[in-house]
Amino acid sequence: MADPPNRGLPDEISIWEILVRLPPKALLRCRAVCRAWRSATSTRDFLLAHHGHQLTLPLLYGCTNVGVQGEVLDIIPFDHRPGLAAADQLQSVARLVLGLSYPCVEASCNGLLLLSLGRRDFFVCNPATRQYAPLRQIYGYVLLGMYPHSPTGEYRLLLYWDEDLIYPDLAPGTQDGSYVFTLGSGEPPRYTGYPDSGILMFSNSILFHGSLHWHIDKDASTSNMIMLFDTTSESFRQMRAPVVPGHASLFEMDGMLGMSSFNHAATTIDIWMSQDYDSEAWALKYRVDLPVTDLTAQFGKFTETWNVVVTCWNGDVLMLIKFGEWLLQVDADGKLVASFHRKLVRFT
């Protein structure tokens, strides 16, 4: 690597005004310019500041087998800003050649990704710098969520262990229940109790108002409970939710907690918003009727009713729906806005 170009430009400008504002792909190229830039853009303060300058967009990923190199993992944000051509809305911002089979993006937090191989081996990755490291201490655990612990500034993982579910010979004598693991620590996961936390395995978590949230899918026909994990006190509690049929997905929109769910026929999406988070008051904001017959004729069979991302831009609500081999962008009136043929793209 060469010496830093343009020695007359102070770091306050070159690093903290220019590099920190670059998109991930451009930052990767700049990191190769010189050792000083590579070192400066690897610090925790820079990475947090860089992430803060990026748009908050729904995150998807796709895997491609490239032969002897293994799997290539593409990190793909859904950039739904008005004026962008459809072809530019799903562009990879980082391509990671992992040499692994079937990697999965399990969680993301402040620009960090948690990847898994077979949901047993875990790796932490920063796609902006293409740095990643294995997390051997949590082999065999089930990931429930990832969060920043504000009192310490650490990044932590909430895990679950069940001896009947997981190979008992991995950690004999380990208690069933939830565990907390600190990234970068050499210590094993710390037991926090709550043996029933296994119910969270089947729902994706969302970090909102300093707590991880999961919608609990019940075996019965309806469900109306959200489980919370306070990331400061590291304790669980429950929250009331609207009564919906079966599965629901949580999201954040305009600073509010939201929830989307399909009806049993998978023809209508209800979107609920928490009007008053503290009092657990919810309101049905949108009922989106999908032209399923027309969409099926054009894009094939619709089978993945849990794969829906709800987002908002300038007050306009949009949904990204996995429809067979396609991703469909639909507005609040159920109108098809754009379609993307993305067979191997998955939601995080």
Short mmCIF file of C-alpha atoms in Angstrom, two decimals:
data_model
loop_
_atom_site.label_atom_id
_atom_site.label_comp_id
_atom_site.label_asym_id
_atom_site.label_seq_id
_atom_site.Cartn_x
_atom_site.Cartn_y
_atom_site.Cartn_z
CA MET A 1 0.00 0.00 0.00
CA ALA A 2 1.13 3.54 -0.69
CA ASP A 3 1.35 6.47 1.70
CA PRO A 4 -1.82 8.52 2.15
CA PRO A 5 -2.56 10.69 -0.88
CA ASN A 6 -2.79 14.45 -0.50
CA ARG A 7 -0.92 14.80 2.80
CA GLY A 8 -2.17 18.38 3.11
CA LEU A 9 -5.76 17.24 3.69
CA PRO A 10 -6.35 16.75 7.44
CA ASP A 11 -7.95 13.58 8.76
CA GLU A 12 -10.91 15.59 10.03
CA ILE A 13 -11.85 16.17 6.41
CA SER A 14 -10.55 13.14 4.49
CA ILE A 15 -11.77 10.57 7.02
CA TRP A 16 -14.51 12.21 9.08
CA GLU A 17 -16.15 14.27 6.33
CA ILE A 18 -15.51 12.28 3.14
CA LEU A 19 -14.80 8.60 3.79
CA VAL A 20 -17.40 8.36 6.55
CA ARG A 21 -20.14 9.40 4.09
CA LEU A 22 -19.27 6.97 1.30
CA PRO A 23 -21.50 4.01 0.45
CA PRO A 24 -20.04 0.60 1.41
CA LYS A 25 -18.71 -0.32 -2.05
CA ALA A 26 -16.86 2.98 -2.44
CA LEU A 27 -15.48 2.70 1.09
CA LEU A 28 -14.10 -0.76 0.32
CA ARG A 29 -12.19 0.64 -2.65
CA CYS A 30 -10.81 3.53 -0.58
CA ARG A 31 -9.60 1.15 2.13
CA ALA A 32 -7.21 -0.32 -0.44
CA VAL A 33 -5.58 3.07 -1.16
CA CYS A 34 -3.22 3.14 1.84
CA ARG A 35 -2.56 1.60 5.25
CA ALA A 36 -3.55 4.76 7.10
CA TRP A 37 -7.01 4.80 5.55
CA ARG A 38 -7.46 1.08 6.13
CA SER A 39 -6.54 1.48 9.78
CA ALA A 40 -8.68 4.58 10.32
CA THR A 41 -11.75 3.00 8.72
CA SER A 42 -11.45 -0.12 10.90
CA THR A 43 -11.96 1.62 14.24
CA ARG A 44 -15.17 1.22 16.20
CA ASP A 45 -15.86 4.98 16.21
CA PHE A 46 -15.50 5.23 12.45
CA LEU A 47 -17.66 2.18 11.74
CA LEU A 48 -20.46 3.46 13.97
CA ALA A 49 -20.27 6.91 12.39
CA HIS A 50 -20.22 5.41 8.89
CA HIS A 51 -23.28 3.30 9.65
CA GLY A 52 -25.06 6.38 10.99
CA HIS A 53 -24.65 8.09 7.61
CA GLN A 54 -26.22 5.20 5.70
CA LEU A 55 -29.90 5.03 4.86
CA THR A 56 -32.01 2.74 7.02
CA LEU A 57 -33.29 0.26 4.46
CA PRO A 58 -34.76 -3.25 4.63
CA LEU A 59 -31.98 -5.79 4.23
CA LEU A 60 -32.03 -8.87 2.03
CA TYR A 61 -29.34 -11.32 1.02
CA GLY A 62 -28.63 -13.84 -1.69
CA CYS A 63 -26.26 -16.80 -2.03
CA THR A 64 -24.58 -17.99 -5.21
CA ASN A 65 -22.38 -21.05 -5.55
CA VAL A 66 -19.12 -20.24 -7.33
CA GLY A 67 -17.59 -23.71 -7.39
CA VAL A 68 -14.33 -24.28 -5.52
CA GLN A 69 -14.61 -20.91 -3.78
CA GLY A 70 -17.82 -21.99 -2.07
CA GLU A 71 -20.74 -19.62 -1.60
CA VAL A 72 -20.78 -15.92 -2.41
CA LEU A 73 -23.03 -13.91 -0.11
CA ASP A 74 -24.54 -10.70 -1.51
CA ILE A 75 -25.88 -8.12 0.95
CA ILE A 76 -28.79 -6.37 -0.78
CA PRO A 77 -30.69 -3.41 0.71
CA PHE A 78 -34.13 -2.63 -0.66
CA ASP A 79 -33.63 0.97 -1.81
CA HIS A 80 -37.17 2.14 -2.41
CA ARG A 81 -36.50 5.87 -2.73
CA PRO A 82 -38.70 7.60 -5.33
CA GLY A 83 -37.10 8.13 -8.72
CA LEU A 84 -34.86 5.07 -8.64
CA ALA A 85 -35.24 2.68 -11.54
CA ALA A 86 -36.49 -0.77 -10.56
CA ALA A 87 -33.14 -2.29 -11.57
CA ASP A 88 -31.34 -0.03 -9.06
CA GLN A 89 -33.57 -0.79 -6.08
CA LEU A 90 -32.05 -4.20 -5.33
CA GLN A 91 -28.30 -3.83 -5.80
CA SER A 92 -25.65 -5.68 -3.81
CA VAL A 93 -23.63 -3.31 -1.61
CA ALA A 94 -21.18 -5.99 -0.46
CA ARG A 95 -20.16 -9.35 -1.88
CA LEU A 96 -18.50 -11.74 0.55
CA VAL A 97 -16.68 -14.85 -0.68
CA LEU A 98 -16.97 -16.98 2.44
CA GLY A 99 -15.92 -20.42 1.24
CA LEU A 100 -18.86 -21.80 3.21
CA SER A 101 -21.89 -23.84 2.24
CA TYR A 102 -25.30 -22.19 2.49
CA PRO A 103 -24.51 -19.21 4.75
CA CYS A 104 -27.49 -17.47 6.30
CA VAL A 105 -27.82 -13.90 7.62
CA GLU A 106 -29.28 -14.41 11.08
CA ALA A 107 -29.27 -10.84 12.44
CA SER A 108 -27.96 -7.33 11.88
CA CYS A 109 -27.17 -4.49 14.27
CA ASN A 110 -25.50 -1.13 13.59
CA GLY A 111 -23.89 -2.40 10.40
CA LEU A 112 -22.71 -5.71 11.85
CA LEU A 113 -24.07 -8.97 10.47
CA LEU A 114 -24.33 -12.30 12.21
CA LEU A 115 -23.95 -15.18 9.76
CA SER A 116 -24.51 -18.87 10.35
CA LEU A 117 -23.60 -22.09 8.62
CA GLY A 118 -26.29 -24.69 9.11
CA ARG A 119 -27.52 -22.56 12.03
CA ARG A 120 -24.78 -24.14 14.17
CA ASP A 121 -21.56 -22.31 13.27
CA PHE A 122 -21.72 -18.54 13.70
CA PHE A 123 -19.62 -15.71 12.29
CA VAL A 124 -19.75 -11.97 12.93
CA CYS A 125 -19.13 -9.83 9.86
CA ASN A 126 -18.78 -6.17 8.93
CA PRO A 127 -19.72 -5.95 5.24
CA ALA A 128 -18.35 -2.39 4.99
CA THR A 129 -14.82 -3.68 5.64
CA ARG A 130 -15.28 -7.36 4.68
CA GLN A 131 -13.92 -8.40 8.05
CA TYR A 132 -15.42 -11.41 9.79
CA ALA A 133 -14.53 -13.78 12.60
CA PRO A 134 -15.90 -17.11 13.86
CA LEU A 135 -17.79 -17.33 17.15
CA ARG A 136 -16.78 -20.77 18.33
CA GLN A 137 -18.04 -20.25 21.89
CA ILE A 138 -21.68 -20.34 20.76
CA TYR A 139 -21.56 -23.41 18.53
CA GLY A 140 -24.81 -25.33 18.88
CA TYR A 141 -26.80 -22.52 20.49
CA VAL A 142 -29.88 -21.04 18.82
CA LEU A 143 -29.72 -17.31 18.11
CA LEU A 144 -32.67 -15.27 19.39
CA GLY A 145 -31.38 -11.75 18.75
CA MET A 146 -28.48 -9.29 18.56
CA TYR A 147 -28.30 -5.95 20.36
CA PRO A 148 -26.05 -3.17 21.68
CA HIS A 149 -25.81 -3.14 25.48
CA SER A 150 -25.98 0.58 26.25
CA PRO A 151 -24.44 0.53 29.77
CA THR A 152 -21.22 -1.08 28.49
CA GLY A 153 -21.20 -0.24 24.77
CA GLU A 154 -20.80 -3.94 24.01
CA TYR A 155 -22.58 -5.89 21.30
CA ARG A 156 -24.31 -8.94 22.68
CA LEU A 157 -26.19 -11.98 21.44
CA LEU A 158 -29.26 -13.46 23.06
CA LEU A 159 -29.12 -17.24 22.72
CA TYR A 160 -31.19 -20.28 23.58
CA TRP A 161 -30.14 -23.72 24.71
CA ASP A 162 -32.30 -26.83 25.02
CA GLU A 163 -30.57 -30.12 25.71
CA ASP A 164 -33.41 -32.09 24.12
CA LEU A 165 -33.28 -29.96 20.98
CA ILE A 166 -29.53 -29.52 20.64
CA TYR A 167 -26.81 -32.14 20.74
CA PRO A 168 -26.44 -32.93 24.46
CA ASP A 169 -22.77 -33.88 24.15
CA LEU A 170 -21.79 -30.33 23.10
CA ALA A 171 -22.00 -28.90 26.61
CA PRO A 172 -22.99 -31.51 29.17
CA GLY A 173 -24.75 -30.07 32.20
CA THR A 174 -25.75 -26.84 30.45
CA GLN A 175 -29.09 -25.54 31.75
CA ASP A 176 -32.00 -25.10 29.38
CA GLY A 177 -32.98 -21.48 28.82
CA SER A 178 -31.65 -18.17 27.53
CA TYR A 179 -28.03 -17.05 27.50
CA VAL A 180 -26.16 -13.83 26.74
CA PHE A 181 -22.86 -13.75 24.88
CA THR A 182 -20.67 -10.66 24.46
CA LEU A 183 -19.02 -10.28 21.07
CA GLY A 184 -15.24 -10.19 21.40
CA SER A 185 -15.32 -11.95 24.76
CA GLY A 186 -13.37 -15.09 25.50
CA GLU A 187 -15.95 -16.11 28.09
CA PRO A 188 -18.70 -18.66 27.40
CA PRO A 189 -22.34 -17.54 27.16
CA ARG A 190 -23.85 -16.42 30.48
CA TYR A 191 -27.06 -18.07 31.68
CA THR A 192 -29.94 -15.62 32.22
CA GLY A 193 -32.80 -18.01 32.93
CA TYR A 194 -36.24 -18.08 31.28
CA PRO A 195 -36.44 -21.76 30.24
CA ASP A 196 -39.48 -21.00 28.05
CA SER A 197 -37.50 -18.71 25.73
CA GLY A 198 -37.53 -21.50 23.15
CA ILE A 199 -40.87 -20.14 21.89
CA LEU A 200 -38.89 -17.22 20.43
CA MET A 201 -37.01 -19.50 18.04
CA PHE A 202 -39.80 -19.37 15.48
CA SER A 203 -40.07 -15.57 15.19
CA ASN A 204 -37.66 -12.91 13.97
CA SER A 205 -36.73 -10.22 16.47
CA ILE A 206 -36.78 -6.47 15.96
CA LEU A 207 -34.87 -3.97 18.10
CA PHE A 208 -37.12 -1.07 19.10
CA HIS A 209 -37.02 1.37 22.03
CA GLY A 210 -34.07 -0.46 23.56
CA SER A 211 -35.78 -3.86 23.59
CA LEU A 212 -35.87 -6.89 21.34
CA HIS A 213 -39.43 -7.76 20.28
CA TRP A 214 -40.89 -11.03 19.00
CA HIS A 215 -44.43 -11.77 17.93
CA ILE A 216 -45.42 -15.09 19.47
CA ASP A 217 -47.13 -17.43 17.01
CA LYS A 218 -49.56 -19.67 18.85
CA ASP A 219 -50.77 -23.09 17.81
CA ALA A 220 -54.36 -21.87 17.95
CA SER A 221 -55.98 -19.84 15.20
CA THR A 222 -55.14 -16.45 16.69
CA SER A 223 -52.29 -14.79 18.56
CA ASN A 224 -52.09 -11.55 20.53
CA MET A 225 -48.79 -11.51 22.41
CA ILE A 226 -45.41 -9.89 21.90
CA MET A 227 -42.42 -10.87 24.00
CA LEU A 228 -39.87 -8.18 24.93
CA PHE A 229 -36.28 -8.44 26.11
CA ASP A 230 -35.01 -5.24 27.74
CA THR A 231 -31.42 -4.94 26.47
CA THR A 232 -30.33 -2.79 29.42
CA SER A 233 -31.65 -4.87 32.32
CA GLU A 234 -31.50 -8.04 30.18
CA SER A 235 -34.87 -9.25 31.37
CA PHE A 236 -38.06 -10.45 29.65
CA ARG A 237 -41.63 -9.18 29.78
CA GLN A 238 -44.80 -9.46 27.70
CA MET A 239 -46.72 -6.87 25.70
CA ARG A 240 -50.28 -6.93 24.37
CA ALA A 241 -50.73 -7.05 20.62
CA PRO A 242 -53.70 -7.05 18.25
CA VAL A 243 -55.43 -10.38 17.77
CA VAL A 244 -54.32 -11.68 14.38
CA PRO A 245 -54.56 -15.04 12.61
CA GLY A 246 -51.38 -17.01 13.17
CA HIS A 247 -48.06 -15.49 12.11
CA ALA A 248 -47.27 -11.77 12.16
CA SER A 249 -44.15 -9.73 11.36
CA LEU A 250 -42.95 -6.76 13.39
CA PHE A 251 -41.31 -3.67 11.91
CA GLU A 252 -40.50 -0.04 12.71
CA MET A 253 -42.02 2.79 10.68
CA ASP A 254 -41.87 6.52 11.38
CA GLY A 255 -40.65 5.88 14.92
CA MET A 256 -43.54 3.54 15.74
CA LEU A 257 -43.75 -0.20 16.20
CA GLY A 258 -45.79 -1.88 13.50
CA MET A 259 -47.14 -5.35 12.80
CA SER A 260 -48.29 -6.98 9.57
CA SER A 261 -50.24 -10.20 9.11
CA PHE A 262 -52.07 -12.12 6.40
CA ASN A 263 -55.58 -13.44 6.67
CA HIS A 264 -56.05 -17.22 6.47
CA ALA A 265 -56.73 -17.07 2.72
CA ALA A 266 -53.50 -15.06 2.18
CA THR A 267 -55.38 -12.46 0.15
CA THR A 268 -55.28 -9.54 2.59
CA ILE A 269 -52.50 -7.93 4.62
CA ASP A 270 -53.45 -6.05 7.78
CA ILE A 271 -51.00 -3.41 9.00
CA TRP A 272 -51.29 -2.37 12.64
CA MET A 273 -49.40 0.48 14.30
CA SER A 274 -48.75 1.02 18.00
CA GLN A 275 -50.41 4.37 18.64
CA ASP A 276 -49.20 4.51 22.25
CA TYR A 277 -46.29 2.20 22.96
CA ASP A 278 -46.35 2.59 26.75
CA SER A 279 -50.07 1.88 27.09
CA GLU A 280 -49.87 -0.89 24.44
CA ALA A 281 -52.60 0.70 22.32
CA TRP A 282 -52.80 -0.41 18.67
CA ALA A 283 -54.76 0.76 15.64
CA LEU A 284 -55.44 -0.90 12.30
CA LYS A 285 -53.94 1.55 9.78
CA TYR A 286 -54.18 -0.34 6.49
CA ARG A 287 -56.00 -3.32 5.07
CA VAL A 288 -54.35 -4.21 1.78
CA ASP A 289 -56.29 -6.45 -0.59
CA LEU A 290 -53.94 -8.26 -2.94
CA PRO A 291 -55.00 -9.23 -6.49
CA VAL A 292 -53.75 -12.75 -5.81
CA THR A 293 -55.46 -14.29 -8.85
CA ASP A 294 -53.82 -11.82 -11.23
CA LEU A 295 -50.46 -12.05 -9.47
CA THR A 296 -50.53 -15.85 -9.53
CA ALA A 297 -51.26 -15.86 -13.26
CA GLN A 298 -48.28 -13.57 -13.85
CA PHE A 299 -45.73 -14.73 -11.27
CA GLY A 300 -46.66 -18.25 -10.22
CA LYS A 301 -47.90 -19.81 -7.00
CA PHE A 302 -47.88 -17.77 -3.81
CA THR A 303 -46.77 -19.94 -0.87
CA GLU A 304 -44.59 -17.82 1.45
CA THR A 305 -47.09 -15.66 3.31
CA TRP A 306 -44.61 -14.89 6.10
CA ASN A 307 -42.13 -13.22 3.74
CA VAL A 308 -43.36 -9.61 3.80
CA VAL A 309 -41.38 -6.43 4.46
CA VAL A 310 -43.32 -3.25 5.24
CA THR A 311 -41.54 0.07 4.81
CA CYS A 312 -42.32 3.74 4.31
CA TRP A 313 -40.85 6.66 2.37
CA ASN A 314 -42.22 10.22 2.55
CA GLY A 315 -45.42 8.91 4.09
CA ASP A 316 -46.05 6.29 1.39
CA VAL A 317 -46.37 2.72 2.67
CA LEU A 318 -44.82 0.01 0.52
CA MET A 319 -44.60 -3.76 0.91
CA LEU A 320 -42.05 -6.15 -0.52
CA ILE A 321 -43.56 -9.63 -0.86
CA LYS A 322 -41.83 -12.90 -1.73
CA PHE A 323 -43.99 -14.45 -4.44
CA GLY A 324 -42.48 -17.68 -5.72
CA GLU A 325 -39.26 -16.74 -7.53
CA TRP A 326 -40.24 -13.06 -7.54
CA LEU A 327 -40.11 -10.10 -5.20
CA LEU A 328 -43.14 -7.86 -5.66
CA GLN A 329 -43.35 -4.24 -4.54
CA VAL A 330 -46.95 -3.36 -3.65
CA ASP A 331 -48.45 -0.11 -2.36
CA ALA A 332 -51.10 0.39 0.33
CA ASP A 333 -53.87 0.08 -2.27
CA GLY A 334 -52.69 -3.38 -3.30
CA LYS A 335 -51.34 -2.05 -6.61
CA LEU A 336 -48.25 -3.70 -8.07
CA VAL A 337 -45.52 -1.05 -8.26
CA ALA A 338 -42.53 -3.11 -9.39
CA SER A 339 -41.42 -6.73 -9.76
CA PHE A 340 -37.97 -8.29 -9.43
CA HIS A 341 -37.01 -11.80 -10.50
CA ARG A 342 -34.85 -12.84 -7.55
CA LYS A 343 -35.07 -16.59 -7.06
CA LEU A 344 -32.41 -16.93 -4.37
CA VAL A 345 -32.91 -13.68 -2.45
CA ARG A 346 -34.07 -14.06 1.14
CA PHE A 347 -35.26 -11.70 3.85
CA THR A 348 -33.25 -11.18 7.02
#
